[in-house]
mmCIF file of C-alpha atoms in Angstrom:
data_model
loop_
_atom_site.group_PDB
_atom_site.id
_atom_site.type_symbol
_atom_site.label_atom_id
_atom_site.label_comp_id
_atom_site.label_asym_id
_atom_site.label_seq_id
_atom_site.Cartn_x
_atom_site.Cartn_y
_atom_site.Cartn_z
ATOM 1 C CA UNK A 1 231.174 10.385 -90.855
ATOM 2 C CA UNK A 2 230.856 7.661 -88.287
ATOM 3 C CA UNK A 3 227.441 7.003 -86.836
ATOM 4 C CA UNK A 4 226.246 4.757 -84.023
ATOM 5 C CA UNK A 5 222.520 4.162 -83.596
ATOM 6 C CA UNK A 6 220.519 2.687 -80.746
ATOM 7 C CA UNK A 7 216.903 2.619 -79.719
ATOM 8 C CA UNK A 8 216.046 5.053 -76.944
ATOM 9 C CA UNK A 9 214.152 2.883 -74.512
ATOM 10 C CA UNK A 10 213.695 -0.728 -73.416
ATOM 11 C CA UNK A 11 211.454 -2.044 -70.660
ATOM 12 C CA UNK A 12 211.746 -5.581 -69.269
ATOM 13 C CA UNK A 13 210.468 -7.494 -66.258
ATOM 14 C CA UNK A 14 212.846 -8.497 -63.512
ATOM 15 C CA UNK A 15 214.239 -11.960 -64.201
ATOM 16 C CA UNK A 16 213.765 -11.727 -67.957
ATOM 17 C CA UNK A 17 216.578 -11.268 -70.458
ATOM 18 C CA UNK A 18 217.269 -7.829 -71.928
ATOM 19 C CA UNK A 19 218.658 -7.340 -75.407
ATOM 20 C CA UNK A 20 219.962 -3.922 -76.379
ATOM 21 C CA UNK A 21 220.838 -3.436 -80.027
ATOM 22 C CA UNK A 22 223.209 -1.088 -81.788
ATOM 23 C CA UNK A 23 224.241 -0.472 -85.381
ATOM 24 C CA UNK A 24 227.295 1.397 -86.568
ATOM 25 C CA UNK A 25 228.583 2.560 -89.918
ATOM 26 C CA UNK A 26 232.369 2.648 -89.649
ATOM 27 C CA UNK A 27 233.810 -0.467 -91.260
ATOM 28 C CA UNK A 28 237.248 0.302 -89.819
ATOM 29 C CA UNK A 29 236.079 -0.089 -86.210
ATOM 30 C CA UNK A 30 238.637 -1.918 -84.091
ATOM 31 C CA UNK A 31 236.816 -2.162 -80.781
ATOM 32 C CA UNK A 32 233.176 -1.931 -79.802
ATOM 33 C CA UNK A 33 232.047 -1.121 -76.305
ATOM 34 C CA UNK A 34 229.099 -1.103 -74.003
ATOM 35 C CA UNK A 35 229.096 1.543 -71.297
ATOM 36 C CA UNK A 36 226.609 1.816 -68.444
ATOM 37 C CA UNK A 37 225.462 5.104 -66.942
ATOM 38 C CA UNK A 38 223.572 5.036 -63.678
ATOM 39 C CA UNK A 39 221.485 8.063 -62.646
ATOM 40 C CA UNK A 40 223.602 11.079 -61.732
ATOM 41 C CA UNK A 41 226.880 9.385 -62.594
ATOM 42 C CA UNK A 42 229.381 9.202 -65.403
ATOM 43 C CA UNK A 43 229.739 6.312 -67.804
ATOM 44 C CA UNK A 44 231.471 3.116 -66.787
ATOM 45 C CA UNK A 45 232.787 0.512 -69.168
ATOM 46 C CA UNK A 46 230.704 -2.644 -68.950
ATOM 47 C CA UNK A 47 232.370 -4.774 -71.597
ATOM 48 C CA UNK A 48 234.077 -4.529 -74.943
ATOM 49 C CA UNK A 49 234.721 -6.759 -77.917
ATOM 50 C CA UNK A 50 237.413 -6.792 -80.550
ATOM 51 C CA UNK A 51 236.162 -6.394 -84.085
ATOM 52 C CA UNK A 52 237.547 -9.818 -85.055
ATOM 53 C CA UNK A 53 235.376 -11.591 -82.475
ATOM 54 C CA UNK A 54 231.783 -12.746 -82.884
ATOM 55 C CA UNK A 55 230.813 -13.205 -79.275
ATOM 56 C CA UNK A 56 232.012 -12.442 -75.806
ATOM 57 C CA UNK A 57 230.436 -13.707 -72.611
ATOM 58 C CA UNK A 58 231.056 -12.333 -69.150
ATOM 59 C CA UNK A 59 228.799 -13.681 -66.393
ATOM 60 C CA UNK A 60 225.290 -12.381 -67.155
ATOM 61 C CA UNK A 61 226.451 -10.355 -70.143
ATOM 62 C CA UNK A 62 226.698 -11.633 -73.703
ATOM 63 C CA UNK A 63 227.926 -9.421 -76.521
ATOM 64 C CA UNK A 64 227.236 -10.461 -80.098
ATOM 65 C CA UNK A 65 228.917 -8.806 -83.053
ATOM 66 C CA UNK A 66 227.821 -9.214 -86.656
ATOM 67 C CA UNK A 67 230.561 -7.398 -88.481
ATOM 68 C CA UNK A 68 229.010 -7.945 -91.903
ATOM 69 C CA UNK A 69 225.818 -6.157 -90.855
ATOM 70 C CA UNK A 70 227.645 -3.802 -88.469
ATOM 71 C CA UNK A 71 225.323 -4.849 -85.666
ATOM 72 C CA UNK A 72 226.232 -5.150 -82.013
ATOM 73 C CA UNK A 73 223.998 -6.416 -79.241
ATOM 74 C CA UNK A 74 224.191 -6.706 -75.479
ATOM 75 C CA UNK A 75 222.204 -9.401 -73.747
ATOM 76 C CA UNK A 76 221.712 -9.228 -69.995
ATOM 77 C CA UNK A 77 220.476 -12.498 -68.535
ATOM 78 C CA UNK A 78 218.249 -12.552 -65.446
ATOM 79 C CA UNK A 79 217.848 -8.773 -65.491
ATOM 80 C CA UNK A 80 217.774 -7.180 -62.052
ATOM 81 C CA UNK A 81 216.453 -3.822 -60.866
ATOM 82 C CA UNK A 82 220.066 -2.761 -60.381
ATOM 83 C CA UNK A 83 220.535 -3.085 -64.131
ATOM 84 C CA UNK A 84 218.254 -0.084 -64.672
ATOM 85 C CA UNK A 85 220.470 2.483 -66.367
ATOM 86 C CA UNK A 86 221.330 4.009 -69.713
ATOM 87 C CA UNK A 87 223.484 1.780 -71.892
ATOM 88 C CA UNK A 88 225.744 3.346 -74.494
ATOM 89 C CA UNK A 89 227.141 1.539 -77.472
ATOM 90 C CA UNK A 90 230.439 2.951 -78.746
ATOM 91 C CA UNK A 91 232.899 2.123 -81.483
ATOM 92 C CA UNK A 92 236.572 2.943 -81.799
ATOM 93 C CA UNK A 93 238.413 3.505 -85.038
ATOM 94 C CA UNK A 94 241.978 4.810 -85.049
ATOM 95 C CA UNK A 95 242.027 7.278 -82.136
ATOM 96 C CA UNK A 96 238.378 8.280 -82.179
ATOM 97 C CA UNK A 97 235.524 6.841 -80.145
ATOM 98 C CA UNK A 98 231.947 7.485 -81.275
ATOM 99 C CA UNK A 99 229.091 6.968 -78.838
ATOM 100 C CA UNK A 100 225.506 6.095 -79.559
ATOM 101 C CA UNK A 101 222.651 8.080 -78.098
ATOM 102 C CA UNK A 102 222.097 5.603 -75.253
ATOM 103 C CA UNK A 103 219.297 3.127 -74.514
ATOM 104 C CA UNK A 104 217.447 3.612 -71.267
ATOM 105 C CA UNK A 105 216.721 0.221 -69.703
ATOM 106 C CA UNK A 106 213.809 0.133 -67.284
ATOM 107 C CA UNK A 107 213.460 -3.006 -65.169
ATOM 108 C CA UNK A 108 209.994 -3.605 -63.785
ATOM 109 C CA UNK A 109 209.951 -5.490 -60.459
ATOM 110 C CA UNK B 1 242.339 11.706 -55.640
ATOM 111 C CA UNK B 2 241.273 8.400 -57.129
ATOM 112 C CA UNK B 3 240.516 8.309 -60.819
ATOM 113 C CA UNK B 4 239.049 11.372 -62.448
ATOM 114 C CA UNK B 5 237.388 14.292 -60.705
ATOM 115 C CA UNK B 6 235.417 17.279 -61.925
ATOM 116 C CA UNK B 7 234.492 20.573 -60.320
ATOM 117 C CA UNK B 8 232.070 22.066 -59.704
ATOM 118 C CA UNK B 9 229.389 19.404 -59.374
ATOM 119 C CA UNK B 10 226.792 21.850 -60.586
ATOM 120 C CA UNK B 11 226.609 25.522 -61.459
ATOM 121 C CA UNK B 12 224.000 28.056 -62.436
ATOM 122 C CA UNK B 13 225.476 30.790 -64.579
ATOM 123 C CA UNK B 14 224.186 34.019 -66.083
ATOM 124 C CA UNK B 15 224.438 34.303 -69.857
ATOM 125 C CA UNK B 16 227.521 36.191 -70.965
ATOM 126 C CA UNK B 17 229.622 35.097 -67.991
ATOM 127 C CA UNK B 18 232.880 33.237 -68.308
ATOM 128 C CA UNK B 19 233.138 29.812 -66.705
ATOM 129 C CA UNK B 20 235.849 27.196 -66.385
ATOM 130 C CA UNK B 21 235.014 23.590 -65.661
ATOM 131 C CA UNK B 22 237.843 21.740 -64.038
ATOM 132 C CA UNK B 23 238.953 18.166 -64.643
ATOM 133 C CA UNK B 24 241.820 16.310 -62.993
ATOM 134 C CA UNK B 25 242.970 12.712 -63.333
ATOM 135 C CA UNK B 26 245.618 10.850 -61.368
ATOM 136 C CA UNK B 27 245.976 7.839 -63.635
ATOM 137 C CA UNK B 28 248.726 9.377 -65.795
ATOM 138 C CA UNK B 29 246.572 8.906 -68.856
ATOM 139 C CA UNK B 30 247.806 10.554 -72.012
ATOM 140 C CA UNK B 31 244.425 11.293 -73.568
ATOM 141 C CA UNK B 32 241.632 13.408 -72.128
ATOM 142 C CA UNK B 33 238.242 14.407 -73.460
ATOM 143 C CA UNK B 34 235.322 16.713 -72.813
ATOM 144 C CA UNK B 35 231.801 15.629 -73.718
ATOM 145 C CA UNK B 36 228.426 17.202 -73.276
ATOM 146 C CA UNK B 37 225.376 15.055 -72.704
ATOM 147 C CA UNK B 38 221.985 16.314 -73.785
ATOM 148 C CA UNK B 39 218.655 14.536 -73.736
ATOM 149 C CA UNK B 40 217.979 12.876 -77.055
ATOM 150 C CA UNK B 41 221.467 13.648 -78.373
ATOM 151 C CA UNK B 42 223.632 11.366 -76.290
ATOM 152 C CA UNK B 43 227.290 12.201 -75.772
ATOM 153 C CA UNK B 44 228.969 14.671 -78.077
ATOM 154 C CA UNK B 45 232.702 15.312 -78.064
ATOM 155 C CA UNK B 46 233.637 18.957 -77.530
ATOM 156 C CA UNK B 47 237.442 18.892 -77.403
ATOM 157 C CA UNK B 48 240.106 16.332 -76.780
ATOM 158 C CA UNK B 49 243.794 16.104 -76.031
ATOM 159 C CA UNK B 50 245.921 13.132 -77.045
ATOM 160 C CA UNK B 51 248.848 14.224 -74.909
ATOM 161 C CA UNK B 52 249.981 17.143 -72.755
ATOM 162 C CA UNK B 53 250.580 20.229 -74.873
ATOM 163 C CA UNK B 54 248.193 19.259 -77.673
ATOM 164 C CA UNK B 55 244.458 19.710 -78.134
ATOM 165 C CA UNK B 56 241.960 19.044 -80.890
ATOM 166 C CA UNK B 57 238.404 19.923 -81.806
ATOM 167 C CA UNK B 58 235.609 17.436 -81.461
ATOM 168 C CA UNK B 59 232.125 17.407 -82.872
ATOM 169 C CA UNK B 60 230.790 20.559 -81.124
ATOM 170 C CA UNK B 61 233.743 22.835 -80.270
ATOM 171 C CA UNK B 62 232.189 26.255 -80.875
ATOM 172 C CA UNK B 63 231.966 28.431 -77.773
ATOM 173 C CA UNK B 64 234.427 26.276 -75.839
ATOM 174 C CA UNK B 65 238.180 26.268 -75.382
ATOM 175 C CA UNK B 66 240.558 23.895 -73.617
ATOM 176 C CA UNK B 67 244.166 23.786 -72.540
ATOM 177 C CA UNK B 68 246.454 20.934 -71.553
ATOM 178 C CA UNK B 69 249.423 22.376 -69.730
ATOM 179 C CA UNK B 70 250.202 19.082 -67.961
ATOM 180 C CA UNK B 71 249.136 15.446 -67.982
ATOM 181 C CA UNK B 72 246.700 15.654 -65.091
ATOM 182 C CA UNK B 73 244.538 18.702 -65.821
ATOM 183 C CA UNK B 74 242.234 19.499 -68.715
ATOM 184 C CA UNK B 75 240.062 22.569 -68.012
ATOM 185 C CA UNK B 76 237.168 23.527 -70.278
ATOM 186 C CA UNK B 77 236.349 27.227 -70.608
ATOM 187 C CA UNK B 78 233.169 28.872 -71.801
ATOM 188 C CA UNK B 79 234.283 32.397 -72.688
ATOM 189 C CA UNK B 80 230.773 33.867 -72.818
ATOM 190 C CA UNK B 81 228.117 31.374 -71.802
ATOM 191 C CA UNK B 82 224.848 31.059 -73.719
ATOM 192 C CA UNK B 83 221.663 29.176 -72.728
ATOM 193 C CA UNK B 84 222.290 26.504 -75.383
ATOM 194 C CA UNK B 85 225.337 25.492 -73.375
ATOM 195 C CA UNK B 86 223.077 24.256 -70.591
ATOM 196 C CA UNK B 87 224.052 20.612 -70.349
ATOM 197 C CA UNK B 88 225.816 17.975 -68.315
ATOM 198 C CA UNK B 89 229.536 17.995 -69.033
ATOM 199 C CA UNK B 90 231.680 14.905 -68.673
ATOM 200 C CA UNK B 91 235.430 14.773 -68.656
ATOM 201 C CA UNK B 92 237.076 11.466 -69.558
ATOM 202 C CA UNK B 93 240.570 10.083 -69.910
ATOM 203 C CA UNK B 94 242.204 7.074 -71.473
ATOM 204 C CA UNK B 95 245.615 5.569 -71.853
ATOM 205 C CA UNK B 96 246.838 5.008 -75.366
ATOM 206 C CA UNK B 97 248.247 1.854 -76.817
ATOM 207 C CA UNK B 98 247.443 -1.781 -76.107
ATOM 208 C CA UNK B 99 244.049 -3.472 -76.376
ATOM 209 C CA UNK B 100 243.338 -3.525 -72.660
ATOM 210 C CA UNK B 101 243.872 0.179 -72.235
ATOM 211 C CA UNK B 102 241.241 1.408 -74.621
ATOM 212 C CA UNK B 103 238.732 2.130 -71.885
ATOM 213 C CA UNK B 104 237.689 5.706 -71.306
ATOM 214 C CA UNK B 105 237.279 6.590 -67.640
ATOM 215 C CA UNK B 106 234.624 9.169 -66.957
ATOM 216 C CA UNK B 107 234.314 11.779 -64.262
ATOM 217 C CA UNK B 108 231.055 12.233 -62.346
ATOM 218 C CA UNK B 109 229.949 15.152 -64.497
ATOM 219 C CA UNK B 110 229.203 18.857 -64.047
ATOM 220 C CA UNK B 111 225.617 20.002 -64.451
ATOM 221 C CA UNK B 112 225.674 23.500 -65.921
ATOM 222 C CA UNK B 113 222.646 25.737 -66.308
ATOM 223 C CA UNK B 114 222.956 28.990 -68.237
ATOM 224 C CA UNK B 115 220.134 31.445 -67.691
#
């Protein structure tokens, strides 16, 4: 079945760039997403990318997609303490969305 | 109501008791979902509904049931709770069709503890 994998934890210093990586197995994915979950809250969509795109940039966020390797990354420039959260990678194929396990980003002041 | 709401916020429940977690959305979304979130396991889909009147099983449906009598409500019932059902439960909804409407909107979650 479909599988989405992420590392569990990432720690960066405030002001540095963060890169969160994700791999997926479903070659029929149509959309790939990054969701953010702050403590005690539900998930909120941060950004998404169509499977026919290589890159999407939105302010401090850059999403890179390598469809050949089935690798998705999220880069956060100038990481702030408010970026501390769990980041979920997800992929959509047909009507199903599969979430990764989530990467906890810790920003050190 | 704005968006998607869940009730209760948290609940402690004795094993063997029946419990219904409520979820309501006011966005007229066709699809609704129930997930459980457990440490080290991420989000796992329990049940889903693509439209009012239909439901389907997700990845971990055992011990749970759902109904979708109308567009807005999607309750999740634990018929006889067990400690392994201790988790944080998230309800979500999404519209169907069109690239911009693929986002799932999540409720704030219900923290359930089964003793």
